[in-house]
Backbone as a ProteinNet text record, in pm:
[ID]
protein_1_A
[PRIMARY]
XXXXXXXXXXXXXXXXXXXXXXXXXXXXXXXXXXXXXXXXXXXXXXXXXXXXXXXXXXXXXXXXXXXXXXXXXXXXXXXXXXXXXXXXXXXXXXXXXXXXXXXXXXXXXXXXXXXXXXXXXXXXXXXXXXXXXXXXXXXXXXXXXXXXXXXXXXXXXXXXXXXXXXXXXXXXXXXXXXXXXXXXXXXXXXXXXXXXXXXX
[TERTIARY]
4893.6	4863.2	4850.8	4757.2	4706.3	4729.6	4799.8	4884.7	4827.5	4865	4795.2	4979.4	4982.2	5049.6	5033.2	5103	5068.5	5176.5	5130.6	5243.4	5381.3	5390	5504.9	5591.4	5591.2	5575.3	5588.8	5526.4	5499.9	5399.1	5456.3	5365.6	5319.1	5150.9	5064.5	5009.9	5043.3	4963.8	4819.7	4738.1	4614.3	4595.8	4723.6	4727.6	4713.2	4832	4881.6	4736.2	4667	4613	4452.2	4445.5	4332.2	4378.5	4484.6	4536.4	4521.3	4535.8	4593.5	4436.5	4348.1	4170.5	4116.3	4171.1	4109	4164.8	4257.6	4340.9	4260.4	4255.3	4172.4	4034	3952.2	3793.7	3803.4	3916.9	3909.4	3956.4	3957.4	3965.1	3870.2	3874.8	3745.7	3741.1	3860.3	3874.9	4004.5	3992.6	4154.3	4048.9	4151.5	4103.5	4179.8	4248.4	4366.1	4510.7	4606.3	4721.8	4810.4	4924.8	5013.8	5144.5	5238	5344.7	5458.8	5569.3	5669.4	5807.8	5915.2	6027	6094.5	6128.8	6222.6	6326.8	6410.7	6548.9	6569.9	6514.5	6557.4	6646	6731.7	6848.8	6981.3	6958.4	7084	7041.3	7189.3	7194.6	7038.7	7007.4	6980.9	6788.4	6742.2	6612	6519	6412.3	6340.4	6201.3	6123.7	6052	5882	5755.8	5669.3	5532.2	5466.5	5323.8	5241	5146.6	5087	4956.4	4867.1	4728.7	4731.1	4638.8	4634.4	4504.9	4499.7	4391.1	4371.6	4284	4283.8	4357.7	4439.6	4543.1	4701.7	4681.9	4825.3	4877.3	4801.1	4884.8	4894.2	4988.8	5037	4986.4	4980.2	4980.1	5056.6	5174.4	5259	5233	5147.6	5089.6	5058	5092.2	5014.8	4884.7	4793.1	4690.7	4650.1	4613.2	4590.8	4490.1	4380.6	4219.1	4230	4266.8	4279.4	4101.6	4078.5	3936	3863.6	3957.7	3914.6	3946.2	4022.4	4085.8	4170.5	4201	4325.1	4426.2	4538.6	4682.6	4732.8	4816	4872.6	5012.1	5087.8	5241.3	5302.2	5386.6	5458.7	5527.5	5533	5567.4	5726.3	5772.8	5900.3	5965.8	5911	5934.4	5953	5855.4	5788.6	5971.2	6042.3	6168.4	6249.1	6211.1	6302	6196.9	6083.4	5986.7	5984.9	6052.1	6112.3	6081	6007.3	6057.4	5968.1	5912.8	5852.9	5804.8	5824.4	5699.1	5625.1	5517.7	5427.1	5383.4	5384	5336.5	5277	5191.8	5138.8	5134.4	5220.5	5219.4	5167.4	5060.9	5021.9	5144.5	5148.3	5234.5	5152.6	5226.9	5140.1	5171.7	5210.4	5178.3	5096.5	5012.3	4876.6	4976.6	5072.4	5088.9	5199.7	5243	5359.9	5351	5332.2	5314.6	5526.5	5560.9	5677.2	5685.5	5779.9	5821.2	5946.7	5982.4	6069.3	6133.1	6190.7	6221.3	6385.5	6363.6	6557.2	6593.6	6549	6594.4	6569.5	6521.3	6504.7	6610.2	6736.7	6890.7	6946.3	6939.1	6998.7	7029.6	7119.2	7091.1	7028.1	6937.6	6907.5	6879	6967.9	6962	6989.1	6956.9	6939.8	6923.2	6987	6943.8	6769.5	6686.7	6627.4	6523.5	6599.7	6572.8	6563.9	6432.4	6440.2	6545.1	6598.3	6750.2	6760.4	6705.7	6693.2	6764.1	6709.8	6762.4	6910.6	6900.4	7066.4	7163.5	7124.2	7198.6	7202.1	7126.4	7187.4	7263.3	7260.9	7337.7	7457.1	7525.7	7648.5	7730.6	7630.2	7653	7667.6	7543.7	7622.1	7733.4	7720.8	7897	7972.8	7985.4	8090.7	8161.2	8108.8	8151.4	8151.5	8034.6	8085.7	8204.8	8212.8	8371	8499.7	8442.8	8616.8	8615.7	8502.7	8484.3	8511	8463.6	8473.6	8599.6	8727.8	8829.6	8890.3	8813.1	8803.1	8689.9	8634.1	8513.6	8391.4	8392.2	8272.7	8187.5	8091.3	7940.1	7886.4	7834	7754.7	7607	7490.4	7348.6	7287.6	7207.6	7113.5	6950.2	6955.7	6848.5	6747.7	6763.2	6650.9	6690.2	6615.6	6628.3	6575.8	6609	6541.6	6478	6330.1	6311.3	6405.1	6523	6598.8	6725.4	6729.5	6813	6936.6	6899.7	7027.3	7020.6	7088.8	7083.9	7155.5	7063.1	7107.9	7160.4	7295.1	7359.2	7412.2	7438.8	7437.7	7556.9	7656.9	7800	7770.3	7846.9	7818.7	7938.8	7978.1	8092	8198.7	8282.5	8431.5	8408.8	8343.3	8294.6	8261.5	8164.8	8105.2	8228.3	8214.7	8334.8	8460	8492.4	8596.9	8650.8	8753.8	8817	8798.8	8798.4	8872.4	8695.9	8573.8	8472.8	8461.3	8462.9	8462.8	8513	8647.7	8711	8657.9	8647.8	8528.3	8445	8323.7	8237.1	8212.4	8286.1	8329.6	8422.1	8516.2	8616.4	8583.1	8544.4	8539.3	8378.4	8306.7	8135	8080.3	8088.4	8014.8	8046.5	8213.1	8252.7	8231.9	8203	8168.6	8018.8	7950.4	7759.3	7736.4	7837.9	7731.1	7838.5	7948.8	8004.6	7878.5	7830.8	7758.6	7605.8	7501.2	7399.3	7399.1	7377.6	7314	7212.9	7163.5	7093.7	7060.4	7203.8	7229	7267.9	7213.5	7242.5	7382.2	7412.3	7538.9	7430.2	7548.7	7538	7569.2	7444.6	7475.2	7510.8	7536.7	7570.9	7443.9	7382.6	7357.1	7409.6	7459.5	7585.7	7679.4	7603.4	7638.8	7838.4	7921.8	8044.2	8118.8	8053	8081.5	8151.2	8079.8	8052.7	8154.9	8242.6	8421.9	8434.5	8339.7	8352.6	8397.3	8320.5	8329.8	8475.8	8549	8568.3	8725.1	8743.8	8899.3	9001.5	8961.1	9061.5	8994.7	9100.8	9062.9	9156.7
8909.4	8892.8	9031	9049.7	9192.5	9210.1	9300.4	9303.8	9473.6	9450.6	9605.2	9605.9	9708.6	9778.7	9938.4	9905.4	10006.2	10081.9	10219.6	10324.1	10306.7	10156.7	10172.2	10044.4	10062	9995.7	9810.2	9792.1	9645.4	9595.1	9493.4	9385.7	9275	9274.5	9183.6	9148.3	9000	8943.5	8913.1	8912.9	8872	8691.6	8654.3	8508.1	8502.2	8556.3	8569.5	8653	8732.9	8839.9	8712.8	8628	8550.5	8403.3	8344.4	8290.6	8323	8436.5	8541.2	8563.9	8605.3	8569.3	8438.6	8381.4	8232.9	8169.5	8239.1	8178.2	8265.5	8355.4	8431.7	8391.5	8358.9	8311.9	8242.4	8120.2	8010.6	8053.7	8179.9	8241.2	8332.2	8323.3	8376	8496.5	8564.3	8696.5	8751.5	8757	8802.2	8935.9	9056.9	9210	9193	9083.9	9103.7	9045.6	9098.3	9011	9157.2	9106.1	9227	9156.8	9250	9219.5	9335.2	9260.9	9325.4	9225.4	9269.4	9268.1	9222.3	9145.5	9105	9115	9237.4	9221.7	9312.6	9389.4	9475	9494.8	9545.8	9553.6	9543.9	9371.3	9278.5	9152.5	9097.8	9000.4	8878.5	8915.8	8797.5	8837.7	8965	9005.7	8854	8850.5	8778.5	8843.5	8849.8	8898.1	8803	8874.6	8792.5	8844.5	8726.5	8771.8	8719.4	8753.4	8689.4	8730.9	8647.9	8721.7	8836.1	8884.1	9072.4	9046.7	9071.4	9055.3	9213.4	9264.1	9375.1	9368.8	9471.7	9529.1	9483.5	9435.3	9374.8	9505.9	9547.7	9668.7	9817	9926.9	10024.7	10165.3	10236.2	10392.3	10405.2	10329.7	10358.4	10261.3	10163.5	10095.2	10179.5	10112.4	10183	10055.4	10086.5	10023	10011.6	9892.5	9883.9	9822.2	9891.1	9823.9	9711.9	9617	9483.7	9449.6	9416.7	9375.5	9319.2	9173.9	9083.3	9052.1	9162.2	9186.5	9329.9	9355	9466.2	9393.2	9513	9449.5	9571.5	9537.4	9623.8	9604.9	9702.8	9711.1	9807.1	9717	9774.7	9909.4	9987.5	10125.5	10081.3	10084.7	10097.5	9982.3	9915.4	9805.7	9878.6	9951.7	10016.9	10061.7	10088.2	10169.8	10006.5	9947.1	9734.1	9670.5	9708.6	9671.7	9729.9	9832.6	9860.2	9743.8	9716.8	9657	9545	9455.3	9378.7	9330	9211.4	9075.9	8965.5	8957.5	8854.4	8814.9	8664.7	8590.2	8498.8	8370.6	8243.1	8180.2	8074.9	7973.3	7815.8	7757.7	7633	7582.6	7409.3	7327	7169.2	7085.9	6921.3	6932.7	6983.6	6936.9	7080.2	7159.9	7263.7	7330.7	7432.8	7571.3	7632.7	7748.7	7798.9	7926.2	8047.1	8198.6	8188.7	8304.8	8357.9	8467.5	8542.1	8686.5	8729	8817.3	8859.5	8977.8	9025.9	9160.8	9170.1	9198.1	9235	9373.1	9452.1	9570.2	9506.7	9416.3	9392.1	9348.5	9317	9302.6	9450.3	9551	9635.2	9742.9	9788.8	9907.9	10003.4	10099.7	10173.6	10264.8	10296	10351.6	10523.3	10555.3	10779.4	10710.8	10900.4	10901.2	10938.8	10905.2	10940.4	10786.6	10682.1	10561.1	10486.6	10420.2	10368.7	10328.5	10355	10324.8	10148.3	10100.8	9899.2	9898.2	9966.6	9964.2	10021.3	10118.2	10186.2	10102.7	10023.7	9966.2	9815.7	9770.6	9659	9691.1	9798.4	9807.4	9854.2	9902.3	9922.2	9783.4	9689.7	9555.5	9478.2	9466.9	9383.8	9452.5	9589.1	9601.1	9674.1	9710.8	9781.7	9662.4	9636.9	9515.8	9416.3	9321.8	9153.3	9126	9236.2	9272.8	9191.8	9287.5	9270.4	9161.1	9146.9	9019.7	8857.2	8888.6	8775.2	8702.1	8781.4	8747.1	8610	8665.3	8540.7	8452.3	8427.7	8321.5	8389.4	8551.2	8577	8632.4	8624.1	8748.3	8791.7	8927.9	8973	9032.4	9027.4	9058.7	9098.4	9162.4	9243.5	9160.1	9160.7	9019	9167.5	9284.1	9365.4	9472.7	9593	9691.4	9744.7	9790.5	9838	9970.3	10009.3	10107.1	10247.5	10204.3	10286.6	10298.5	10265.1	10254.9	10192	10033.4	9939.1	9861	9859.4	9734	9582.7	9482.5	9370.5	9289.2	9250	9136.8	9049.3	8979.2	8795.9	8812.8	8704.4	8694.4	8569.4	8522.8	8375.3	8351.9	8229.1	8192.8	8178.6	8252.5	8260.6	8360.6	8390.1	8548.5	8478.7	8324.5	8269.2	8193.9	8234.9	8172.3	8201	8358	8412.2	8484.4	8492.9	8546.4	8734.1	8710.4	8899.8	8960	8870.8	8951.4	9053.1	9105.2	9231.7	9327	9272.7	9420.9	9407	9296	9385.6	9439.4	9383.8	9481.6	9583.4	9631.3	9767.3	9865.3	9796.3	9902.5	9879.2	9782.9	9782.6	9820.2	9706.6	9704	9812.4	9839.3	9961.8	10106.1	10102.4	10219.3	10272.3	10156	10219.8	10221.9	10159.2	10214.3	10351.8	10375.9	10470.2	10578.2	10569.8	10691.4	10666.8	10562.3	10601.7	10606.2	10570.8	10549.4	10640.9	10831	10889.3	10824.3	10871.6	10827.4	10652.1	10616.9	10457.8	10506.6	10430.1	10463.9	10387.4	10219.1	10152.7	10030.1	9931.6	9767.8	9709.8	9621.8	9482.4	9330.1	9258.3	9079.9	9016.5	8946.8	8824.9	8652.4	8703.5	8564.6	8503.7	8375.8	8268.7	8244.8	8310.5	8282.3	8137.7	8106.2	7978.9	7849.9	7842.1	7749.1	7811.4	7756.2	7745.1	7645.6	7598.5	7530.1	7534.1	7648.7	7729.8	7852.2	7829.8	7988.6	7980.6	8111.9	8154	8180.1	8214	8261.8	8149	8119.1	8030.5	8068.1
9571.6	9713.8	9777.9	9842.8	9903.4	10049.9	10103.6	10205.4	10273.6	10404.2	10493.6	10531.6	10553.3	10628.9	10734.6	10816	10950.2	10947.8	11019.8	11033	11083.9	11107.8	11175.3	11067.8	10926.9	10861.6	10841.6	10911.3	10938.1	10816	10770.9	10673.3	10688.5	10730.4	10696.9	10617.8	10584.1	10409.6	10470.9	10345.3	10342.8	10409.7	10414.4	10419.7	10581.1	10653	10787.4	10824.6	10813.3	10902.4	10888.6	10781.5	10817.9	10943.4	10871	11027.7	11178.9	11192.4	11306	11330.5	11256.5	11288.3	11302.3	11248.2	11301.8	11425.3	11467.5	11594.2	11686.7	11701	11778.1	11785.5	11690.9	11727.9	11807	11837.2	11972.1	12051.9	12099.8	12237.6	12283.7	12363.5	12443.4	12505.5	12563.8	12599.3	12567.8	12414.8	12382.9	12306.2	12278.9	12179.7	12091.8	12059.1	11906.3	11917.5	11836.1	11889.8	11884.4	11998.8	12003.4	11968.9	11884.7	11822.1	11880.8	11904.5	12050	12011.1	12058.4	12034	12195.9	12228.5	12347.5	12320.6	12404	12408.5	12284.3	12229.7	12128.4	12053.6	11992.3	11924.8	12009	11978	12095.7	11971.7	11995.9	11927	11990.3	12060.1	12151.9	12118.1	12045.5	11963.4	11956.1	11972.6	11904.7	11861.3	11778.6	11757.3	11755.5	11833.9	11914.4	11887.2	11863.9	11839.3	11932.6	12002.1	12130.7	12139.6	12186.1	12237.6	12332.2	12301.3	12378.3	12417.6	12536.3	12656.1	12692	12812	12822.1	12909.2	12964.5	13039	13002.3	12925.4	12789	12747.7	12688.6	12604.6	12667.5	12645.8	12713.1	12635.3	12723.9	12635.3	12526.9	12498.4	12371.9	12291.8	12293.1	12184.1	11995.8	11944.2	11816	11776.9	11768.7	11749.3	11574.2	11522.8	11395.5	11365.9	11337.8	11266.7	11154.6	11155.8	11033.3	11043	10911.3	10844.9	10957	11083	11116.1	11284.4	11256.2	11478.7	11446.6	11567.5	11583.4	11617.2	11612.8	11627.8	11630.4	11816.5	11892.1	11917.3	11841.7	11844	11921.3	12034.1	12136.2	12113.1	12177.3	12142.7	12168.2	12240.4	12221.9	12112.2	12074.4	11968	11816.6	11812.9	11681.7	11575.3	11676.7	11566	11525.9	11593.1	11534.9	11458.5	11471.8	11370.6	11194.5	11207.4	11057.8	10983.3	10867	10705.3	10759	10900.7	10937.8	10821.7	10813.2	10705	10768	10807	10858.3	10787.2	10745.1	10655.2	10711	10609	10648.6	10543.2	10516.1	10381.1	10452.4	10368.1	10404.4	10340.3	10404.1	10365.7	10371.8	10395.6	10409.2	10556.1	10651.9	10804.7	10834.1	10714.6	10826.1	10734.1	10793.2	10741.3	10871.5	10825.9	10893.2	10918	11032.9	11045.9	11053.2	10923.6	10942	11007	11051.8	11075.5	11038	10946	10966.4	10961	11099.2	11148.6	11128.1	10970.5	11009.6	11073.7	11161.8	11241.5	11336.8	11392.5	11519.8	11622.8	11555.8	11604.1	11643.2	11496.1	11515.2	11620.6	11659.3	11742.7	11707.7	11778.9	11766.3	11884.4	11926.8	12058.6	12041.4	12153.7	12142.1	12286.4	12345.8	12484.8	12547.7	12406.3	12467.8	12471.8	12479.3	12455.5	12621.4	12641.9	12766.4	12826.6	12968.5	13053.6	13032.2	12990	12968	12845.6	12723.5	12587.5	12598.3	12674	12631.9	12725.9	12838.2	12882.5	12811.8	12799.9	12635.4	12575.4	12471.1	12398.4	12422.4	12531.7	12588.9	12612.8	12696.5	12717.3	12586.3	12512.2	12375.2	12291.4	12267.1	12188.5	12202.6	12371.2	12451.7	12544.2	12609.2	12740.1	12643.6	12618.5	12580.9	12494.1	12407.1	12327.2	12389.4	12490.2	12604.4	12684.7	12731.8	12791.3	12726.7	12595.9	12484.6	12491.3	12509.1	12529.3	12652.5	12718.7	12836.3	12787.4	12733.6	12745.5	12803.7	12885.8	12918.2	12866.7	12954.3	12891	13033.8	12945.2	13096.8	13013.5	13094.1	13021.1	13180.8	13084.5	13208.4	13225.3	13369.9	13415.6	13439.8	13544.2	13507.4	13566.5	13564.4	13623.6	13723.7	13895.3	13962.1	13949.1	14025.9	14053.1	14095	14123.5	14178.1	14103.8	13946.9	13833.2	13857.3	13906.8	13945.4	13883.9	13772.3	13673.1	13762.5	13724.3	13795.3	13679.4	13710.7	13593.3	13602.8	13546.2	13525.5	13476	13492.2	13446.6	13369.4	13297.5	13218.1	13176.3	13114.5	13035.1	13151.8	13145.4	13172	13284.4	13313.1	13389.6	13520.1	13525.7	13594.2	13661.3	13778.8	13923.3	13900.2	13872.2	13829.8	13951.4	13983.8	14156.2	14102.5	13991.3	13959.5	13893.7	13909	13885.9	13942	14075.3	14138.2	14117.5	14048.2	13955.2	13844	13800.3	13659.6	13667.4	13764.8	13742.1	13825.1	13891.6	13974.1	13882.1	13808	13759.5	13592.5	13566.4	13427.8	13397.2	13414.4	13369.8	13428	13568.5	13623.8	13581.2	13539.4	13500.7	13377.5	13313.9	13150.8	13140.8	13206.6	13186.5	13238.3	13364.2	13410	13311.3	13273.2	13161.8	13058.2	13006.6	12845.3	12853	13006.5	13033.9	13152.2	13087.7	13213.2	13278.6	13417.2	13520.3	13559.7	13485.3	13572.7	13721.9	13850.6	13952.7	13989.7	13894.7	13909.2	13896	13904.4	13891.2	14017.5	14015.9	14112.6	14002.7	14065.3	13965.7	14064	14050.6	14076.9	14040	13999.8	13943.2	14076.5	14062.1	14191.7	14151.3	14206.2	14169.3	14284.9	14313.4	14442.2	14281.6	14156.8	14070.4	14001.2	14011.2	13917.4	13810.4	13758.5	13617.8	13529.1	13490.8	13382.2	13366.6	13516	13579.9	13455.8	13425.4	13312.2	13449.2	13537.8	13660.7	13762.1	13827.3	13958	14071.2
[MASK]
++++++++++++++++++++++++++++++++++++++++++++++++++++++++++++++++++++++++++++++++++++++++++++++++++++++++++++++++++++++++++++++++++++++++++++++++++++++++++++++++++++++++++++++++++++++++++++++++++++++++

């Protein structure tokens, strides 16, 4: 079986990269498919193949000439894309596109790693650690223009009386120690809803 691979060593079989062309002829204004990583090296990774339209893909794209389309891999993706396998095996219900990105969990964080990535990874295995203990979690919903990470409480975290000291003395204090130019944290986490709550 005859397979391409791209600089960023990702593997496409001859099987998958004709799939991945035939899915594309029934579209009408797609340039190829782009392959990208949500949530990066966090437990919570999934790894994604999607039609690429024009204004889809970014200056940090790596672009890859295949026989039958291109295929545009997210730049900041490219270091969780490590060892990548894209496959396509028929079966009796049609056939199945696999992926599998085992770096795409891992950390891989440097400071010189977008302020989103390094603040994940503080959050998945600095904070949820400690939090775990109670039943909570905390994840980052997004980042402002003005480097304010906005976060979500969950679990045990959710309608907790003592969230404010966590995430003032605990969560806020340890991002902005390990994530220069965090400006600090807001929650958006509705704490009115005591269900779930470890403290009442």
């Amino acid at each position: 079986m005859s397979t391409e691979q791209t600089a960023v060593n990702v593997t496409i079989t001859e099987p998958a990269q004709d799939y991945l062309a035939d899915l594309l002829t029934k579209q009408d204004d797609v340039i190829g498919v782009r392959v990208f990583i949500t949530q990066p090296g966090t437990p919570k990774a999934e790894t994604c193949i999607a039609y690429c339209r024009e204004g889809d893909m970014t200056d940090n794209d790596e672009v890859r000439d295949y026989p039958k389309f291109k295929a545009f891999f997210e730049g900041r993706s490219i270091p969780f894309l490590d060892d990548a396998f894209i496959d396509y095996s028929k079966d009796r219900m049609g056939g199945q596109l696999t992926i599998k990105a085992p770096n795409a969990r891992l950390p891989r964080v440097d400071a010189n790693s977008p302020l989103e990535d390094q603040v994940n990874y503080v959050l998945y295995n600095e904070v949820n650690p400690s939090l775990a203990a109670h039943g909570g979690e905390v994840s980052l919903q997004e980042l402002t223009d003005d480097n304010f990470a906005i976060l979500k409480f969950g679990g045990g975290c959710q309608g907790c009386g003592m969230v404010d000291v966590t995430l003032k003395e605990g969560v806020e204090k340890t991002l902005i120690e390990k994530v220069p130019g965090l400006a600090g944290v807001k929650d958006t986490t509705d704490h009115s809803n005591t269900e779930n709550a470890y403290f009442k």
